[in-house]
CSV table of C-alpha atoms in Angstrom, one decimal:
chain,number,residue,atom,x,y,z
A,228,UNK,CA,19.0,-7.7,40.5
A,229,UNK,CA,19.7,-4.1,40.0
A,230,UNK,CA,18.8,-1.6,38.0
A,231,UNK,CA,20.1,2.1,37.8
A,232,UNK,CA,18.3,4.7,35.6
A,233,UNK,CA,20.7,7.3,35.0
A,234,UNK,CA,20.1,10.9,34.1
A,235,UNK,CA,16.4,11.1,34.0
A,236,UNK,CA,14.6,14.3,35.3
A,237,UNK,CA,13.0,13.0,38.5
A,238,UNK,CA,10.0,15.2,39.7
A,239,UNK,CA,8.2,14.0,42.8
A,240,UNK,CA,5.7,17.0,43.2
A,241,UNK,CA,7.2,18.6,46.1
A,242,UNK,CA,9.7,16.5,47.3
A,243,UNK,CA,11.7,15.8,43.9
A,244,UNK,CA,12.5,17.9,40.9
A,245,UNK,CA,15.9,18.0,39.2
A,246,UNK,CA,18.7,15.6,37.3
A,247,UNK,CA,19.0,12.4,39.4
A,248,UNK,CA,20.0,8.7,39.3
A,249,UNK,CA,18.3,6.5,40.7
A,250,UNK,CA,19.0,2.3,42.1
A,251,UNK,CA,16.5,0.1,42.1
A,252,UNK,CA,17.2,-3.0,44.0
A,253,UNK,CA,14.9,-6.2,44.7
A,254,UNK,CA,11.9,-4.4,43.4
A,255,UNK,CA,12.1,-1.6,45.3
A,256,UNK,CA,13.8,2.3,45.3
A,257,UNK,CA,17.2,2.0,47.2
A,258,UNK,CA,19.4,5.5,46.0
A,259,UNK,CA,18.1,8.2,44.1
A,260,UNK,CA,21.4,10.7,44.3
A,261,UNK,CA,22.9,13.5,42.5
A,262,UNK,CA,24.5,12.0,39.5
A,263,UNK,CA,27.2,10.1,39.6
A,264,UNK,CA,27.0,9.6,43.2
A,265,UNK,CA,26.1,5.8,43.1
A,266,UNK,CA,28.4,2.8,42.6
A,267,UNK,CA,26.6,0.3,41.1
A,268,UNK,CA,27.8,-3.8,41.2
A,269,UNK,CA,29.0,-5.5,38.6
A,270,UNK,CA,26.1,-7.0,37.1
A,271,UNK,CA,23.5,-4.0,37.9
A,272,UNK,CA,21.6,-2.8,34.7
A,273,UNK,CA,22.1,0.2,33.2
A,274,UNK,CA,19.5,2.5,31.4
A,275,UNK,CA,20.7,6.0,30.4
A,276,UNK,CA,17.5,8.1,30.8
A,277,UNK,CA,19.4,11.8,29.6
A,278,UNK,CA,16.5,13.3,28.2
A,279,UNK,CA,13.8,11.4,29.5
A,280,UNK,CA,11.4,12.3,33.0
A,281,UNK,CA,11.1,9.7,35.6
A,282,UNK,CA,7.7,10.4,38.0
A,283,UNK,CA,6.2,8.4,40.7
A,284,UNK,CA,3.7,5.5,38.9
A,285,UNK,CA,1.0,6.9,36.6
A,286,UNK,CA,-2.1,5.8,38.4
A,287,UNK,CA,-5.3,5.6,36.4
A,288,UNK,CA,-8.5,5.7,39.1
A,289,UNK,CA,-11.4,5.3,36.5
A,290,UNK,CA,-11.0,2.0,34.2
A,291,UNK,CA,-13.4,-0.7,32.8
A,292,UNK,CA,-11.7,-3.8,31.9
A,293,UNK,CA,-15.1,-5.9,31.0
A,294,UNK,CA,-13.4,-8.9,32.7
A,295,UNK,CA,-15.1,-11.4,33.8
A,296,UNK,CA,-17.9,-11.2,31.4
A,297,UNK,CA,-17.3,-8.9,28.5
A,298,UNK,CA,-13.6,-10.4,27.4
A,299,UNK,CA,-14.5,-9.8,23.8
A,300,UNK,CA,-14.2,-6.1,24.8
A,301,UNK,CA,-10.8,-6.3,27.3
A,302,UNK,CA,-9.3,-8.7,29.2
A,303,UNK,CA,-8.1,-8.3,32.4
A,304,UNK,CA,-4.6,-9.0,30.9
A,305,UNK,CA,-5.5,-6.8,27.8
A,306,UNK,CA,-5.9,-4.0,29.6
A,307,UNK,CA,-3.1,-4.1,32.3
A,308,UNK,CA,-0.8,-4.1,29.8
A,309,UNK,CA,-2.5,-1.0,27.5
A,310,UNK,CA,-2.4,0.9,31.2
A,311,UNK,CA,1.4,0.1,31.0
A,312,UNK,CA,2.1,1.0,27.8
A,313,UNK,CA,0.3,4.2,28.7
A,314,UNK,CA,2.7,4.9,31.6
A,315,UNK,CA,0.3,4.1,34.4
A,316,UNK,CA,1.5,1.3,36.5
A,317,UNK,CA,-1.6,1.4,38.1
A,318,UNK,CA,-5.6,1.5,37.1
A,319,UNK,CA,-9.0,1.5,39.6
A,320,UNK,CA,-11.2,-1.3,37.4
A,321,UNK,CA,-14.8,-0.4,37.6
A,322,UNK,CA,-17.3,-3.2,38.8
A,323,UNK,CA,-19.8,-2.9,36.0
A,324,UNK,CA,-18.5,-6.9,34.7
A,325,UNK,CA,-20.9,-9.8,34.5
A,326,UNK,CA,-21.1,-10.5,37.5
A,327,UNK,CA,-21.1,-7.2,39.0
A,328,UNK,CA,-18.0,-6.9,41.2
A,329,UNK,CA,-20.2,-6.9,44.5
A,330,UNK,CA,-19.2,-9.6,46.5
A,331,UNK,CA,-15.6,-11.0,47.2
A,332,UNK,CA,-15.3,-13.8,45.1
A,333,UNK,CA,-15.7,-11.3,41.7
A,334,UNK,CA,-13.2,-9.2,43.7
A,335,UNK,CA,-10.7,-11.9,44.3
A,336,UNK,CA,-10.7,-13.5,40.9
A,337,UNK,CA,-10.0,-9.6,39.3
A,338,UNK,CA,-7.0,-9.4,41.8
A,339,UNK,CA,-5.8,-12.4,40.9
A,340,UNK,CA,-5.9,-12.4,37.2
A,341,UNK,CA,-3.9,-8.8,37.6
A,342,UNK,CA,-1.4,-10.5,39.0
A,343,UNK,CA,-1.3,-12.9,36.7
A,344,UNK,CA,-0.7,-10.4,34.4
A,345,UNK,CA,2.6,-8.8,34.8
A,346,UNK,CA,1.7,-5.7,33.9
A,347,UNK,CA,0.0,-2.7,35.8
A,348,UNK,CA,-1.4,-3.7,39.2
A,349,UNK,CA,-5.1,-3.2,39.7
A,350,UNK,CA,-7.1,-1.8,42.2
A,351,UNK,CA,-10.6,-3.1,42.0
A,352,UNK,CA,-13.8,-1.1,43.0
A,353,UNK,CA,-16.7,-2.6,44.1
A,354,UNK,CA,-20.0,-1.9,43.7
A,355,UNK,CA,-22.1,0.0,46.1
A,356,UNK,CA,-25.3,-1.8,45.7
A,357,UNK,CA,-25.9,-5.2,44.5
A,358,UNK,CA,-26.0,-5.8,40.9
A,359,UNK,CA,-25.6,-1.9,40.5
A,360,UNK,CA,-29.3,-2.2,40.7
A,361,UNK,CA,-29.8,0.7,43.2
A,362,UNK,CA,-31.4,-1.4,45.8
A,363,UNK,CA,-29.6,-2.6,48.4
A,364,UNK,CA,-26.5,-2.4,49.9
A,365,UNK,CA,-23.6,-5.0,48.5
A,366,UNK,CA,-21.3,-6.8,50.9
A,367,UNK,CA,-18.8,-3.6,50.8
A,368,UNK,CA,-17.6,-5.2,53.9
A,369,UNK,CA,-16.5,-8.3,52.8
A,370,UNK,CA,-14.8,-6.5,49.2
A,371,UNK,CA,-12.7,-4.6,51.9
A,372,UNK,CA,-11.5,-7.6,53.0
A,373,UNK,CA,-10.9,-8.9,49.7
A,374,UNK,CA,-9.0,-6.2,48.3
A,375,UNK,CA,-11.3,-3.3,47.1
A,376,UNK,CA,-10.1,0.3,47.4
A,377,UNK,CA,-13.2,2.1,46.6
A,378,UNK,CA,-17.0,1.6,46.0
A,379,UNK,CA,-19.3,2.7,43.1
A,380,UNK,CA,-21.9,1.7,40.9
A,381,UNK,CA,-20.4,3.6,38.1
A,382,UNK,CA,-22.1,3.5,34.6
A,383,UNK,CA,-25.2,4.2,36.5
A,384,UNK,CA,-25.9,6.6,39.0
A,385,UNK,CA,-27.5,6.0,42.5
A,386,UNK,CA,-30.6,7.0,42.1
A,387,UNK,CA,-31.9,6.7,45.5
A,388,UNK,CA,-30.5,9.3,48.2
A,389,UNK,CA,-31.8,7.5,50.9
A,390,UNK,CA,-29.1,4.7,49.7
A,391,UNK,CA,-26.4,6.7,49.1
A,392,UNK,CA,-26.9,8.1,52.4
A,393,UNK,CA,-26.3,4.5,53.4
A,394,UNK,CA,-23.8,4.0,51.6
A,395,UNK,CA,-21.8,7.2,52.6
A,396,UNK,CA,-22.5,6.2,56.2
A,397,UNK,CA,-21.0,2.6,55.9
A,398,UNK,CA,-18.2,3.3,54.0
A,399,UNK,CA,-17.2,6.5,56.4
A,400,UNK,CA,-16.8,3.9,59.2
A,401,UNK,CA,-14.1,1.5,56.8
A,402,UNK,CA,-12.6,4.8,55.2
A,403,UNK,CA,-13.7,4.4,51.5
A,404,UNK,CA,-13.5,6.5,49.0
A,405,UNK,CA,-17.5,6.4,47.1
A,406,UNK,CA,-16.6,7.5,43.7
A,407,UNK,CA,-19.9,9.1,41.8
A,408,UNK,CA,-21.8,8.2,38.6
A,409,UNK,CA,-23.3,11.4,38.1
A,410,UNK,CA,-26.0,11.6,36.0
A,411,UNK,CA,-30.0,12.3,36.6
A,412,UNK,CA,-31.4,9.3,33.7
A,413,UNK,CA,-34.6,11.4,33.4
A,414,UNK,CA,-33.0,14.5,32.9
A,415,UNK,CA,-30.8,12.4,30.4
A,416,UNK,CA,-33.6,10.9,28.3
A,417,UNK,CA,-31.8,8.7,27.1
A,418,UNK,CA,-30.2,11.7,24.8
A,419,UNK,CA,-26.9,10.4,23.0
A,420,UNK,CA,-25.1,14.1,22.9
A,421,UNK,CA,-24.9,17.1,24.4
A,422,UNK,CA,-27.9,18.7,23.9
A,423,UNK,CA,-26.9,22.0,21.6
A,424,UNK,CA,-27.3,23.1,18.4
A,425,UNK,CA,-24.9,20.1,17.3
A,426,UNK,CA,-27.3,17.9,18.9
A,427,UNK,CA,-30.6,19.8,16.6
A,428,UNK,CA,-28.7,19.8,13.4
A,429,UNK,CA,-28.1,16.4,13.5
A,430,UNK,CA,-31.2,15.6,15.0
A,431,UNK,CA,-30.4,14.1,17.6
A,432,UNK,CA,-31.9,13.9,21.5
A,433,UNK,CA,-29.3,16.0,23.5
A,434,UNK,CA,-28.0,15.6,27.3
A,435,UNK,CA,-28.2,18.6,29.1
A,436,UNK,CA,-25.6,19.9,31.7
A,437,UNK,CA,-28.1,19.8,34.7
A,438,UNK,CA,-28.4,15.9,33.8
A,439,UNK,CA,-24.7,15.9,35.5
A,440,UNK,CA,-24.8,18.7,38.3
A,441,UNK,CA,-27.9,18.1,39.9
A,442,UNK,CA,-26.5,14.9,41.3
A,443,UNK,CA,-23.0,16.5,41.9
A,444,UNK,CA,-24.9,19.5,43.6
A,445,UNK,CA,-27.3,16.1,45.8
A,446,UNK,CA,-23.9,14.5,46.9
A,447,UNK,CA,-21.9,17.2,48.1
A,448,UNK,CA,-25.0,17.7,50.1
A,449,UNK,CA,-24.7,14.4,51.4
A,450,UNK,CA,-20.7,14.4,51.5
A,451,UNK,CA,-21.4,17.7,54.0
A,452,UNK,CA,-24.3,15.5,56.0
A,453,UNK,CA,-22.5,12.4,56.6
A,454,UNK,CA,-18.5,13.4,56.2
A,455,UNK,CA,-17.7,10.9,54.0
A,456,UNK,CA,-15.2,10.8,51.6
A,457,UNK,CA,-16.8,11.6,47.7
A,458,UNK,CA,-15.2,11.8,44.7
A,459,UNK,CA,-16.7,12.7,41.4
A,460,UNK,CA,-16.1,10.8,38.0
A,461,UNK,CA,-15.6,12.1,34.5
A,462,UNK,CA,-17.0,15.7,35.5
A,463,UNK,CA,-17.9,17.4,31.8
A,464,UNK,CA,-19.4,20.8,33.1
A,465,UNK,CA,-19.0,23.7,33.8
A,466,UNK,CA,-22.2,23.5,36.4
A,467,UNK,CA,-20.5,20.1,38.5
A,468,UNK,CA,-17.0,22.2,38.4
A,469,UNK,CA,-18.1,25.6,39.9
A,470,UNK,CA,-20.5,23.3,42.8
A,471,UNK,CA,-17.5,21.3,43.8
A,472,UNK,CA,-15.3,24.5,43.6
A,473,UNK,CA,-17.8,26.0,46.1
A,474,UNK,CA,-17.7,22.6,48.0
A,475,UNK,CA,-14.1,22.4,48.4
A,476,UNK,CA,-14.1,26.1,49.5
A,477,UNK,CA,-16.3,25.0,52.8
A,478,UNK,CA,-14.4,22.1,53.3
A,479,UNK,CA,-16.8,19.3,52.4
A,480,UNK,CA,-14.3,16.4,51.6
A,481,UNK,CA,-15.0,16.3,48.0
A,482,UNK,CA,-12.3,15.4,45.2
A,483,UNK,CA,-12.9,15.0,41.1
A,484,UNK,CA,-11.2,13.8,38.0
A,485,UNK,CA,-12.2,14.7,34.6
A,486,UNK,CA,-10.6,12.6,31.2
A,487,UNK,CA,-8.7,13.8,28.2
A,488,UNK,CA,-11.4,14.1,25.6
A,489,UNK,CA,-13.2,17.1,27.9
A,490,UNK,CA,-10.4,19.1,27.7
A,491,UNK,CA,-9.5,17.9,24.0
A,492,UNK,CA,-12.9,18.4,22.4
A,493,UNK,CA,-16.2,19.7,22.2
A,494,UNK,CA,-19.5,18.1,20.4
A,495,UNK,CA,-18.9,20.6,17.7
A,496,UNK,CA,-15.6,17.9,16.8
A,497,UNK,CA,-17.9,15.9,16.4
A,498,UNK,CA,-18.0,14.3,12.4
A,499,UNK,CA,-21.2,13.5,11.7
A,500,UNK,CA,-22.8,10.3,13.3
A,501,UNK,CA,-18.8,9.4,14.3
A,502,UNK,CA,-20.0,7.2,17.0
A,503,UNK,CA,-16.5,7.2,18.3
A,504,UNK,CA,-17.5,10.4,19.5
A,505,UNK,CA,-19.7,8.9,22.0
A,506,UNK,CA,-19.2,8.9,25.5
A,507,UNK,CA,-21.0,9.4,29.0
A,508,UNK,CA,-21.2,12.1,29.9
A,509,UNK,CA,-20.9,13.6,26.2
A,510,UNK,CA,-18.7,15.8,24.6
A,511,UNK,CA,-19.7,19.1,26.0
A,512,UNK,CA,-19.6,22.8,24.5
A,513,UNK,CA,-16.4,25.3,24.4
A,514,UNK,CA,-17.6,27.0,27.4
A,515,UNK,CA,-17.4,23.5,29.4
A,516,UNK,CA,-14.3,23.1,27.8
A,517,UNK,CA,-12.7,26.3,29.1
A,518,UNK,CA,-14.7,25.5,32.6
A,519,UNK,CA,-12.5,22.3,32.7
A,520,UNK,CA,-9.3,24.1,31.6
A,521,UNK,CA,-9.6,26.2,34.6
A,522,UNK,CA,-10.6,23.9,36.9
A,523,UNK,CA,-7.6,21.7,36.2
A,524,UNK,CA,-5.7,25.3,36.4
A,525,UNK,CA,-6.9,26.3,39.7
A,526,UNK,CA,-6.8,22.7,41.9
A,527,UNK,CA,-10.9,22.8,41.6
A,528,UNK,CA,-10.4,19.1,39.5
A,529,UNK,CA,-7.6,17.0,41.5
A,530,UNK,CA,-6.9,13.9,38.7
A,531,UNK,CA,-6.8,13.5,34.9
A,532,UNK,CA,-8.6,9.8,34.6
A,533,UNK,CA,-9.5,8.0,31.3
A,534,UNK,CA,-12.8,6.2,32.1
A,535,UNK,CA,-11.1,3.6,29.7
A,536,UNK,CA,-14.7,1.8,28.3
A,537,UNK,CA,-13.4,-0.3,25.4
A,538,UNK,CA,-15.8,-1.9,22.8
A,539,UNK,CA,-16.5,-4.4,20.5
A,540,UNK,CA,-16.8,-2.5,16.7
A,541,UNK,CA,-20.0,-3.9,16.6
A,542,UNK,CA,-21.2,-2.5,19.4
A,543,UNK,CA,-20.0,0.9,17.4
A,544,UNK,CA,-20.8,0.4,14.0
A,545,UNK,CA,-24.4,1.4,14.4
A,546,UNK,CA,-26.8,4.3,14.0
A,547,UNK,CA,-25.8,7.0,16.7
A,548,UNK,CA,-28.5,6.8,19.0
A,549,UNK,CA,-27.9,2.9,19.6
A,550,UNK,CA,-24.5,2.8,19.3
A,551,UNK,CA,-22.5,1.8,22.8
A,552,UNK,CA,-21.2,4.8,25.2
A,553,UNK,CA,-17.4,4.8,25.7
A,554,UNK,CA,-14.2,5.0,24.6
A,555,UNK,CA,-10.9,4.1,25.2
A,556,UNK,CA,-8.0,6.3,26.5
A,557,UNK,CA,-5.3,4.3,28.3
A,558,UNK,CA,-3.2,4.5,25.2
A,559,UNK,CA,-3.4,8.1,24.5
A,560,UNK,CA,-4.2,9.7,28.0
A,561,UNK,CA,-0.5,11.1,28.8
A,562,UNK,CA,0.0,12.7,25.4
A,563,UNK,CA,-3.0,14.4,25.3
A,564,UNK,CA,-2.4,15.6,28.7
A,565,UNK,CA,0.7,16.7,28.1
A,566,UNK,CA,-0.6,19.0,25.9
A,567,UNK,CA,-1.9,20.9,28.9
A,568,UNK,CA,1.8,21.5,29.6
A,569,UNK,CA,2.8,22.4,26.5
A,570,UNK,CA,-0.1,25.3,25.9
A,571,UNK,CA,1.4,26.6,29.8
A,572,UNK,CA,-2.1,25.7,31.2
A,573,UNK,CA,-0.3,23.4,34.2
A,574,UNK,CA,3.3,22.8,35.0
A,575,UNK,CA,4.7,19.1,34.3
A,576,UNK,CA,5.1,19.0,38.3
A,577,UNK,CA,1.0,19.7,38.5
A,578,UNK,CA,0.2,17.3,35.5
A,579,UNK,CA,2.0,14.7,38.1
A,580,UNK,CA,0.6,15.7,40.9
A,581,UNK,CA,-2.8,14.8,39.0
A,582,UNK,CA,-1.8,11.5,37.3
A,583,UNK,CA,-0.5,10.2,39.7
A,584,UNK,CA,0.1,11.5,43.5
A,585,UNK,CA,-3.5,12.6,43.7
A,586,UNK,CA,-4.6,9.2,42.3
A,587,UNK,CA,-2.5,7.4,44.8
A,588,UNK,CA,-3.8,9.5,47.7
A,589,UNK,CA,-7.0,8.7,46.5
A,590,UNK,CA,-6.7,4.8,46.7
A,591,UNK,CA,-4.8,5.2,49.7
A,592,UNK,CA,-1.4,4.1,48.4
A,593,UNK,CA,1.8,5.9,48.9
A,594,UNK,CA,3.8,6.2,45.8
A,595,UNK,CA,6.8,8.8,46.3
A,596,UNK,CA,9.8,7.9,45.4
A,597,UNK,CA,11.6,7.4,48.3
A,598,UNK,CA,13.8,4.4,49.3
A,599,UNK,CA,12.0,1.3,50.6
A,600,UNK,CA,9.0,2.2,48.0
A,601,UNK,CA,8.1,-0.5,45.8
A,602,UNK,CA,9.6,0.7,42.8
A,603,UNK,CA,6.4,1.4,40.5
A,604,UNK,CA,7.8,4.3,38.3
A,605,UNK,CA,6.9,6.0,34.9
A,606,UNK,CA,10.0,7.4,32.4
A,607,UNK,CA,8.7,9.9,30.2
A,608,UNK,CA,9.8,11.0,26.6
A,609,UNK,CA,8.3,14.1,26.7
A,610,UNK,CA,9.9,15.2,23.0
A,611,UNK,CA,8.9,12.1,20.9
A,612,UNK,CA,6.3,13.3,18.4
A,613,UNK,CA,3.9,10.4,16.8
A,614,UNK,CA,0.0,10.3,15.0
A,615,UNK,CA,-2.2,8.0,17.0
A,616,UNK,CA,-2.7,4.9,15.0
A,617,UNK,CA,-5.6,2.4,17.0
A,618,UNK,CA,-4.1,-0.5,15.3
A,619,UNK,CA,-0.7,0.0,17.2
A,620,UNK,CA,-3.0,-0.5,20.8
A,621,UNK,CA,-2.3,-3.1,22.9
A,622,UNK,CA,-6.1,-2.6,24.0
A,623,UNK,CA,-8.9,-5.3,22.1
A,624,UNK,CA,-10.5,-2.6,21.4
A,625,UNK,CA,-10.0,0.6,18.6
A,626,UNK,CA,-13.1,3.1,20.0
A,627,UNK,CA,-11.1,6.4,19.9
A,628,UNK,CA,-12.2,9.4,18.1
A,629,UNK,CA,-8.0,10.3,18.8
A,630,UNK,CA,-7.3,8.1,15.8
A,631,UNK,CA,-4.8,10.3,13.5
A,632,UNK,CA,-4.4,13.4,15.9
A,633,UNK,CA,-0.8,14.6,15.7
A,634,UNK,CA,0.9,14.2,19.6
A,635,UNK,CA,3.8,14.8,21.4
A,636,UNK,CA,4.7,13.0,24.4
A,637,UNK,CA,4.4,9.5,25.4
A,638,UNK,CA,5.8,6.4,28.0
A,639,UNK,CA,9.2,5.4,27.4
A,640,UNK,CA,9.3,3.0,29.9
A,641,UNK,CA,7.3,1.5,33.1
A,642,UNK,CA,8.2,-0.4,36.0
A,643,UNK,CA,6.0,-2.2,38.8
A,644,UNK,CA,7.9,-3.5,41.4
A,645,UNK,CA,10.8,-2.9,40.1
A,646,UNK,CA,10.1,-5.0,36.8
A,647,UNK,CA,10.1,-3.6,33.4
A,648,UNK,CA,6.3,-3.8,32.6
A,649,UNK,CA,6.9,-1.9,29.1
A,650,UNK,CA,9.0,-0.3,27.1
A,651,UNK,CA,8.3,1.9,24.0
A,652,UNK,CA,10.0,0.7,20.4
């Protein structure tokens, strides 16, 4: 089976960028020429992509797909196939499920299920200790073996440095990535905003930025003490951002990722008691805003994630302060980013570099598209202009405070392996 994609912008961040065709053949990249320069068989497929921009796989390295445990919420299934209809043809599952992904028999059934799927791959991550409890190691050993490409006990930091110092240690030794939860609970207070004047007017216990970068300011000490590789989840500050700028700038082997909704908004978007304007770490002030802006500008934050953390509306339909933390962003993660482009803040080639090459380096995958590749690929309609409408996802769940933004930009099609995992209507 063949399949040629004809006309479609390719960019490759510095390898690719310009009008090509390109052959797909038994699931993976065999031609990408000049146009016109490939002679297809008889019964090869043809897709006329004029107009459209074809990147390496979207890959999204911060998801929760509540599987096993917390179907209700997302399936495995569910939310493989809201990644593809997203563009990303790949997503890093986080192991807060019930049971914690800690040992390799979680870690084998969430492999298998995504391959049951037909939809996005997944790449699970394990947790660092067991339970997430911040006690003792889990059997990151044995995950390796089972598939994992990353620890963490995301949702919840690790309180105690003497584990994480542990935890670095091992996980040096098997080359894997830690990726940090970072948030000081005490300094949180188990606040439910940003703590601001937002926060007092609606009287509400606020979250303040220090809850965040004293524990990215703790790891990159122990990223420079023990070597090991550490990357930093949903950073919201402009604190964590100027420490890991600093980091990076002595070489400490630190990366980041920050999600839509922190360069999007601030808590003053907030609507009153909108609970799906709740998220961990919250909405943040302009000023953290900007701080992300720039740090996406200047290389400081490598990857645009979603920390996709879909809900049950019960779970949101409640008073502010006990309402769930999370929302979902699979869905509506590219066009919001490629509003980034479109104000000239990055360049198209940079917005890939951070959805999906930095991604892929991160999990240790290579995804250029080059022949022999498994053919994992993202087309993108970068003109088609649409209001978010929840009740269109593909996800279980409809926590977004995106819900009748204006966009532009979105997945036209997406391919793992070759196969046609979506295509937009």
């Amino acid at each position: 089976m063949q399949i040629l994609i004809k006309g479609a912008q390719v960019i490759d961040p510095g390898r690719i960028d310009g009008v090509k065709d390109i052959l797909i053949k038994d699931g993976k990249f065999a031609q990408i020429e000049e146009p016109d320069q490939i002679k297809p068989e008889s019964d090869t497929q043809v897709i006329d992509a004029e107009g459209l921009i074809a990147v390496p796989g979207l890959i999204d390295v911060h998801v929760h797909l509540r599987e096993p445990g917390h179907e209700y919420k997302e399936t495995i299934e569910s939310g493989l196939k809201a990644a593809a209809a997203g563009g990303f043809t790949a997503v890093c599952c986080m192991p807060n499920t019930k049971p914690v992904n800690d040992n390799a028999q979680v870690t084998s059934f969430i492999i298998e299920q995504g391959r049951k799927a037909c939809a996005a791959r997944v790449y699970p991550a394990g947790a660092i200790s067991v339970g997430s409890s911040g006690t003792a190691l889990a059997e990151i050993g044995d995950m390796k073996q089972a598939g994992i490409k990353a620890v963490t006990d995301d949702g919840l930091p690790v309180s105690s440095s003497q584990l994480m110092r542990r935890a670095m240690e091992y996980c040096k030794t098997m080359d894997i990535p830690i990726l940090v939860h970072a948030e000081d609970k005490d300094l949180a207070n188990n606040g439910s905003m940003n703590e601001g004047p937002k926060a007092t007017a609606l009287g509400l216990r606020g979250i303040p930025n220090a809850s965040e970068s004293v524990m990215v300011c703790r790891d990159i000490a122990m990223a420079e003490l023990t070597g090991a590789r550490v990357h930093f989840c949903h950073m919201s500050t402009a604190q964590s951002i100027d420490a890991i700028r600093q980091a990076k700038r002595k070489g400490i082997p630190v990366t980041c990722e920050t999600a839509p909704h922190y360069f999007t908004l601030t808590d003053e978007d907030i609507p009153p008691y909108d609970t799906n304007f709740k998220m961990n770490p919250p909405l943040r002030s302009e000023i953290d805003r900007q701080a992300i802006i720039e740090g996406l500008k200047d290389g400081t934050i490598d990857m645009i994630a979603t920390d996709h953390a879909p809900h049950n509306i019960d779970e949101k339909d409640v008073e502010f302060d006990r309402a769930a933390f999370g929302i979902i962003g699979l869905e509506t993660a590219l066009p919001l980013a490629l509003e980034l482009v479109g104000r000239g803040h990055i360049t198209m080639e940079e917005l890939v570099e951070k959805m999906a090459k930095a991604p892929a380096e991160l999990m240790g995958i290579n995804n250029d598209l080059v022949s022999g590749n498994p053919a994992d690929l993202t087309l993108i309609d970068p003109d088609y202009e649409f209001i978010v409408d929840p009740d269109t996802f593909i996800s279980k769940s409809r926590n977004t405070p995106f819900a009748g933004r204006q966009v532009k930009g979105r997945a036209a099609m997406t391919f793992g392996n070759g196969i046609r995992v979506y295509e937009a209507k």
